[in-house]
Short mmCIF file of N, CA, C and O in Angstrom, two decimals:
data_model
loop_
_atom_site.label_atom_id
_atom_site.label_comp_id
_atom_site.label_asym_id
_atom_site.label_seq_id
_atom_site.Cartn_x
_atom_site.Cartn_y
_atom_site.Cartn_z
N MET I 151 11.04 -27.62 88.60
CA MET I 151 10.73 -26.59 87.53
C MET I 151 9.30 -26.10 87.77
O MET I 151 8.24 -26.85 88.23
N THR I 152 9.28 -24.78 87.83
CA THR I 152 8.00 -24.07 88.06
C THR I 152 7.42 -23.50 86.78
O THR I 152 8.07 -23.39 85.76
N ASP I 153 6.24 -23.14 86.76
CA ASP I 153 5.71 -22.34 85.66
C ASP I 153 6.39 -21.05 85.15
O ASP I 153 6.58 -20.74 84.19
N LYS I 154 6.86 -20.41 86.29
CA LYS I 154 7.80 -19.29 86.16
C LYS I 154 9.02 -19.67 85.49
O LYS I 154 9.47 -18.73 84.67
N ASP I 155 9.53 -20.75 85.47
CA ASP I 155 10.76 -21.21 84.81
C ASP I 155 10.49 -21.48 83.42
O ASP I 155 11.29 -21.27 82.52
N LEU I 156 9.25 -21.98 83.23
CA LEU I 156 8.95 -22.49 81.79
C LEU I 156 8.48 -21.34 80.91
O LEU I 156 8.79 -21.47 79.80
N VAL I 157 7.86 -20.31 81.35
CA VAL I 157 7.42 -19.29 80.51
C VAL I 157 8.38 -18.68 79.61
O VAL I 157 8.09 -18.66 78.39
N PRO I 158 9.60 -18.28 79.89
CA PRO I 158 10.52 -17.67 79.02
C PRO I 158 10.90 -18.73 77.99
O PRO I 158 10.91 -18.30 76.91
N HIS I 159 10.98 -20.06 78.30
CA HIS I 159 11.48 -21.00 77.36
C HIS I 159 10.36 -21.22 76.34
O HIS I 159 10.66 -21.33 75.12
N LEU I 160 9.06 -21.28 76.75
CA LEU I 160 7.97 -21.44 75.87
C LEU I 160 7.92 -20.16 75.17
O LEU I 160 7.70 -20.37 73.81
N LEU I 161 7.90 -18.92 75.57
CA LEU I 161 7.83 -17.78 74.60
C LEU I 161 8.92 -17.73 73.72
O LEU I 161 8.79 -17.44 72.38
N ARG I 162 10.10 -18.03 74.02
CA ARG I 162 11.21 -18.06 73.05
C ARG I 162 11.06 -19.06 72.08
O ARG I 162 11.46 -18.89 70.76
N THR I 163 10.64 -20.15 72.36
CA THR I 163 10.28 -21.27 71.31
C THR I 163 9.26 -20.91 70.39
O THR I 163 9.26 -21.23 69.32
N LEU I 164 8.23 -20.34 70.88
CA LEU I 164 6.99 -19.75 70.13
C LEU I 164 7.54 -18.65 69.13
O LEU I 164 7.15 -18.75 67.96
N VAL I 165 8.34 -17.88 69.59
CA VAL I 165 9.09 -16.91 68.66
C VAL I 165 9.78 -17.59 67.54
O VAL I 165 9.69 -17.23 66.43
N ALA I 166 10.55 -18.36 67.86
CA ALA I 166 11.43 -19.06 66.86
C ALA I 166 10.59 -19.80 65.78
O ALA I 166 10.80 -19.78 64.58
N LEU I 167 9.50 -20.57 66.19
CA LEU I 167 8.74 -21.33 65.45
C LEU I 167 7.78 -20.36 64.66
O LEU I 167 7.69 -20.74 63.47
N GLN I 168 7.39 -19.52 65.16
CA GLN I 168 6.34 -18.61 64.44
C GLN I 168 7.25 -17.66 63.60
O GLN I 168 6.53 -17.44 62.31
N SER I 169 8.44 -17.35 63.76
CA SER I 169 9.18 -16.49 62.71
C SER I 169 9.63 -17.44 61.56
O SER I 169 9.78 -16.93 60.56
N GLU I 170 9.76 -18.88 61.80
CA GLU I 170 9.78 -19.73 60.67
C GLU I 170 8.83 -19.98 59.90
O GLU I 170 8.78 -20.63 58.79
N GLY I 171 7.67 -19.59 60.32
CA GLY I 171 6.19 -19.83 59.62
C GLY I 171 5.68 -21.35 59.95
O GLY I 171 4.94 -21.72 59.21
N LYS I 172 6.48 -22.06 60.94
CA LYS I 172 5.95 -23.44 61.10
C LYS I 172 4.54 -23.32 61.95
O LYS I 172 4.29 -22.54 62.69
N THR I 173 3.80 -24.44 61.72
CA THR I 173 2.72 -24.75 62.53
C THR I 173 2.95 -25.23 63.94
O THR I 173 3.75 -26.09 64.09
N VAL I 174 2.36 -24.50 64.86
CA VAL I 174 2.69 -24.80 66.33
C VAL I 174 1.52 -25.55 66.94
O VAL I 174 0.39 -25.09 66.88
N THR I 175 1.73 -26.78 67.54
CA THR I 175 0.77 -27.50 68.22
C THR I 175 1.34 -27.76 69.66
O THR I 175 2.51 -27.38 69.84
N LEU I 176 0.41 -28.11 70.59
CA LEU I 176 0.87 -28.72 71.83
C LEU I 176 2.02 -29.75 71.63
O LEU I 176 2.94 -29.60 72.41
N GLU I 177 1.86 -30.65 70.79
CA GLU I 177 2.94 -31.73 70.74
C GLU I 177 4.10 -31.09 70.28
O GLU I 177 5.24 -31.49 70.70
N THR I 178 4.15 -30.18 69.19
CA THR I 178 5.45 -29.47 68.93
C THR I 178 6.19 -28.89 70.17
O THR I 178 7.48 -29.04 70.20
N LEU I 179 5.47 -28.12 70.89
CA LEU I 179 5.97 -27.55 72.01
C LEU I 179 6.64 -28.43 73.16
O LEU I 179 7.67 -28.34 73.63
N THR I 180 5.85 -29.55 73.35
CA THR I 180 6.37 -30.58 74.29
C THR I 180 7.58 -31.25 73.70
O THR I 180 8.50 -31.53 74.58
N THR I 181 7.69 -31.36 72.62
CA THR I 181 8.82 -32.11 72.12
C THR I 181 9.97 -31.16 71.99
O THR I 181 11.08 -31.47 72.23
N ALA I 182 9.89 -29.98 71.58
CA ALA I 182 10.80 -28.90 71.62
C ALA I 182 11.54 -28.55 73.01
O ALA I 182 12.64 -28.41 73.01
N LEU I 183 10.54 -28.63 74.00
CA LEU I 183 11.01 -28.26 75.20
C LEU I 183 11.38 -29.30 76.24
O LEU I 183 11.99 -29.37 77.25
N ALA I 184 11.02 -30.70 75.72
CA ALA I 184 11.02 -31.94 76.36
C ALA I 184 10.48 -31.75 77.92
O ALA I 184 11.30 -31.93 78.93
N VAL I 185 9.23 -31.27 77.99
CA VAL I 185 8.51 -31.03 79.28
C VAL I 185 7.17 -31.79 79.03
O VAL I 185 6.67 -31.97 78.12
N ARG I 186 6.57 -32.09 80.20
CA ARG I 186 5.48 -32.73 80.30
C ARG I 186 4.16 -31.87 79.62
O ARG I 186 4.29 -30.71 79.64
N ARG I 187 3.46 -32.59 78.86
CA ARG I 187 2.28 -31.93 78.20
C ARG I 187 1.36 -31.04 79.15
O ARG I 187 0.97 -30.02 78.75
N THR I 188 0.99 -31.64 80.26
CA THR I 188 0.19 -31.04 81.33
C THR I 188 0.82 -29.46 81.70
O THR I 188 0.17 -28.55 81.87
N ASP I 189 2.15 -29.60 82.03
CA ASP I 189 2.95 -28.34 82.25
C ASP I 189 2.78 -27.29 81.20
O ASP I 189 2.56 -26.19 81.38
N VAL I 190 2.85 -27.79 79.93
CA VAL I 190 2.88 -26.87 78.75
C VAL I 190 1.54 -26.39 78.59
O VAL I 190 1.31 -25.09 78.37
N ARG I 191 0.56 -27.20 78.63
CA ARG I 191 -0.92 -26.78 78.45
C ARG I 191 -1.17 -25.91 79.67
O ARG I 191 -2.02 -24.78 79.33
N ARG I 192 -0.84 -26.00 80.85
CA ARG I 192 -1.11 -25.07 81.94
C ARG I 192 -0.50 -23.63 81.78
O ARG I 192 -1.12 -22.70 81.94
N VAL I 193 0.77 -23.57 81.08
CA VAL I 193 1.42 -22.39 80.88
C VAL I 193 0.74 -21.76 79.80
O VAL I 193 0.56 -20.44 79.65
N ILE I 194 0.36 -22.46 78.76
CA ILE I 194 -0.29 -21.93 77.39
C ILE I 194 -1.67 -21.25 78.01
O ILE I 194 -1.87 -20.22 77.47
N ASN I 195 -2.37 -21.96 78.75
CA ASN I 195 -3.66 -21.22 79.34
C ASN I 195 -3.47 -20.09 80.06
O ASN I 195 -4.18 -19.14 80.07
N ALA I 196 -2.47 -20.10 80.74
CA ALA I 196 -1.90 -18.76 81.84
C ALA I 196 -1.62 -17.71 80.76
O ALA I 196 -1.98 -16.55 80.97
N LEU I 197 -0.85 -18.00 79.77
CA LEU I 197 -0.45 -16.92 78.72
C LEU I 197 -1.64 -16.45 78.06
O LEU I 197 -1.84 -15.23 77.68
N HIS I 198 -2.63 -17.25 77.60
CA HIS I 198 -3.75 -16.94 76.98
C HIS I 198 -4.67 -15.95 77.82
O HIS I 198 -5.22 -14.84 77.28
N ARG I 199 -4.86 -16.32 79.13
CA ARG I 199 -5.59 -15.38 80.06
C ARG I 199 -5.09 -14.12 80.17
O ARG I 199 -5.67 -13.20 80.30
N GLU I 200 -3.53 -14.02 80.17
CA GLU I 200 -2.89 -12.75 80.36
C GLU I 200 -2.80 -11.95 79.00
O GLU I 200 -2.26 -10.86 79.15
N GLY I 201 -3.20 -12.53 77.96
CA GLY I 201 -3.12 -11.75 76.62
C GLY I 201 -1.81 -11.96 75.81
O GLY I 201 -1.52 -11.02 75.03
N TYR I 202 -1.10 -12.82 76.18
CA TYR I 202 0.11 -13.10 75.54
C TYR I 202 0.25 -13.91 74.29
O TYR I 202 1.07 -13.95 73.61
N LEU I 203 -0.77 -14.91 74.44
CA LEU I 203 -0.98 -15.99 73.39
C LEU I 203 -2.31 -16.00 73.02
O LEU I 203 -3.15 -16.09 73.94
N ASP I 204 -2.71 -16.39 71.75
CA ASP I 204 -3.94 -16.71 71.24
C ASP I 204 -3.84 -18.36 71.32
O ASP I 204 -3.23 -18.80 70.35
N ALA I 205 -4.54 -18.86 72.28
CA ALA I 205 -4.48 -20.32 72.42
C ALA I 205 -5.24 -21.10 71.35
O ALA I 205 -4.83 -22.27 70.94
N LEU I 206 -6.16 -20.51 70.78
CA LEU I 206 -7.15 -21.21 69.83
C LEU I 206 -6.22 -21.33 68.36
O LEU I 206 -6.26 -22.31 67.76
N ARG I 207 -5.34 -20.31 68.21
CA ARG I 207 -4.62 -20.40 66.78
C ARG I 207 -3.13 -20.60 67.18
O ARG I 207 -2.41 -20.80 66.23
N MET I 208 -2.82 -20.77 68.49
CA MET I 208 -1.47 -20.95 68.84
C MET I 208 -0.50 -19.92 68.15
O MET I 208 0.63 -20.35 67.60
N ARG I 209 -0.81 -18.68 68.30
CA ARG I 209 -0.09 -17.47 67.71
C ARG I 209 0.16 -16.53 68.99
O ARG I 209 -0.75 -16.31 69.68
N LEU I 210 1.26 -16.00 68.96
CA LEU I 210 1.61 -15.00 69.91
C LEU I 210 0.99 -13.66 69.61
O LEU I 210 0.70 -13.28 68.30
N THR I 211 0.45 -12.91 70.53
CA THR I 211 -0.08 -11.69 70.33
C THR I 211 1.14 -10.68 70.16
O THR I 211 2.32 -11.18 70.35
N PHE I 212 1.01 -9.44 69.89
CA PHE I 212 2.02 -8.39 69.85
C PHE I 212 2.76 -8.32 71.18
O PHE I 212 4.04 -8.19 71.17
N ARG I 213 2.04 -8.38 72.28
CA ARG I 213 2.77 -8.31 73.57
C ARG I 213 3.53 -9.52 73.80
O ARG I 213 4.73 -9.68 74.23
N GLY I 214 3.03 -10.83 73.36
CA GLY I 214 3.75 -12.09 73.60
C GLY I 214 4.96 -12.09 72.73
O GLY I 214 6.00 -12.45 73.09
N LEU I 215 4.78 -11.60 71.42
CA LEU I 215 5.91 -11.52 70.62
C LEU I 215 7.13 -10.45 71.03
O LEU I 215 8.21 -10.92 70.98
N ALA I 216 6.64 -9.50 71.49
CA ALA I 216 7.62 -8.52 72.20
C ALA I 216 8.39 -9.02 73.44
O ALA I 216 9.68 -9.14 73.70
N LEU I 217 7.52 -9.74 74.16
CA LEU I 217 8.35 -10.45 75.32
C LEU I 217 9.03 -11.63 74.94
O LEU I 217 10.26 -11.78 75.48
N GLY I 218 8.58 -12.32 74.17
CA GLY I 218 9.39 -13.54 73.56
C GLY I 218 10.66 -13.18 72.91
O GLY I 218 11.86 -13.84 73.00
N ALA I 219 10.63 -12.04 72.10
CA ALA I 219 11.98 -11.59 71.49
C ALA I 219 12.89 -11.07 72.44
O ALA I 219 14.08 -11.18 72.42
N ALA I 220 12.44 -10.51 73.73
CA ALA I 220 13.19 -9.98 74.76
C ALA I 220 13.87 -11.26 75.45
O ALA I 220 15.23 -11.22 75.67
N PHE I 221 13.03 -12.30 75.55
CA PHE I 221 13.81 -13.54 76.08
C PHE I 221 14.70 -14.26 75.14
O PHE I 221 15.58 -14.97 75.67
N ALA I 222 14.47 -14.06 73.80
CA ALA I 222 15.40 -14.66 73.01
C ALA I 222 16.76 -14.19 72.85
O ALA I 222 17.64 -14.82 72.57
N ALA I 223 16.82 -12.96 73.38
CA ALA I 223 18.01 -12.07 73.29
C ALA I 223 18.79 -12.36 74.75
O ALA I 223 20.07 -11.95 74.75
N ALA I 224 18.23 -12.87 75.67
CA ALA I 224 18.68 -12.86 76.96
C ALA I 224 19.13 -14.52 77.34
O ALA I 224 18.36 -15.30 76.99
N PRO I 225 20.10 -14.58 78.19
CA PRO I 225 20.46 -16.00 78.56
C PRO I 225 19.35 -16.30 79.69
O PRO I 225 18.96 -15.54 80.45
N LEU I 226 18.70 -17.55 79.57
CA LEU I 226 17.74 -18.10 80.48
C LEU I 226 18.38 -19.03 81.51
O LEU I 226 19.30 -19.87 81.08
N ARG I 227 17.54 -19.28 82.58
CA ARG I 227 18.02 -20.30 83.50
C ARG I 227 17.62 -21.63 82.89
O ARG I 227 16.45 -21.75 82.21
N PRO I 228 18.46 -22.66 83.28
CA PRO I 228 17.81 -23.80 82.88
C PRO I 228 16.72 -24.46 83.32
O PRO I 228 16.19 -23.94 84.22
N LEU I 229 15.89 -25.19 82.42
CA LEU I 229 14.57 -25.78 82.92
C LEU I 229 14.83 -26.50 84.06
O LEU I 229 13.90 -26.71 85.04
N ARG I 230 15.74 -27.39 84.15
CA ARG I 230 15.93 -28.31 85.10
C ARG I 230 17.27 -28.15 86.02
O ARG I 230 18.18 -27.75 85.37
N ARG I 231 17.03 -28.19 87.22
CA ARG I 231 18.27 -28.19 88.09
C ARG I 231 19.08 -29.31 88.18
O ARG I 231 18.43 -30.52 88.11
N PRO I 232 20.43 -29.34 88.20
CA PRO I 232 21.24 -30.70 88.38
C PRO I 232 20.72 -31.38 89.61
O PRO I 232 20.40 -30.92 90.69
N SER I 233 20.70 -32.82 89.48
CA SER I 233 20.38 -33.53 90.49
C SER I 233 21.26 -33.57 91.64
O SER I 233 22.48 -33.14 91.23
N LEU I 234 21.13 -33.78 92.74
CA LEU I 234 22.06 -33.77 93.86
C LEU I 234 23.05 -35.00 93.60
O LEU I 234 24.25 -34.72 94.04
N HIS I 235 22.79 -35.94 92.86
CA HIS I 235 23.67 -36.97 92.46
C HIS I 235 24.82 -36.39 91.63
O HIS I 235 25.99 -36.87 91.53
N ALA I 236 24.27 -35.44 90.85
CA ALA I 236 25.43 -34.95 89.82
C ALA I 236 26.36 -34.00 90.31
O ALA I 236 27.33 -33.64 89.73
N VAL I 237 25.86 -33.29 91.48
CA VAL I 237 26.68 -32.35 92.19
C VAL I 237 27.70 -32.92 93.15
O VAL I 237 27.41 -33.65 93.82
N LYS I 238 29.06 -32.54 92.96
CA LYS I 238 30.04 -33.27 93.75
C LYS I 238 30.23 -32.37 94.96
O LYS I 238 30.37 -31.12 94.71
N ALA I 239 30.63 -32.91 96.04
CA ALA I 239 30.93 -32.13 97.38
C ALA I 239 32.23 -31.64 97.13
O ALA I 239 33.06 -32.21 96.57
N ALA I 240 32.33 -30.43 97.75
CA ALA I 240 33.63 -29.92 97.68
C ALA I 240 34.73 -30.29 98.70
O ALA I 240 34.27 -30.66 99.73
#
């Protein structure tokens, strides 16, 4: 899993939680995505630097909200690839 794979899932989760009016924390996101805290924190910092997320308030900006809404309507690649043991040889 790379940050590039995690960003759409994180934005989609933030849109869903923010539209429900729920308080979003780092712990909420790590639990919802089942991803390591350090990975989520690194992506949050990157989104904050790029202007998609206000990391202090954990609220999406208008740019982030628009991007997250677009990801909410689209099918996303899975966060984790299946292990080689789970893939059967043809």
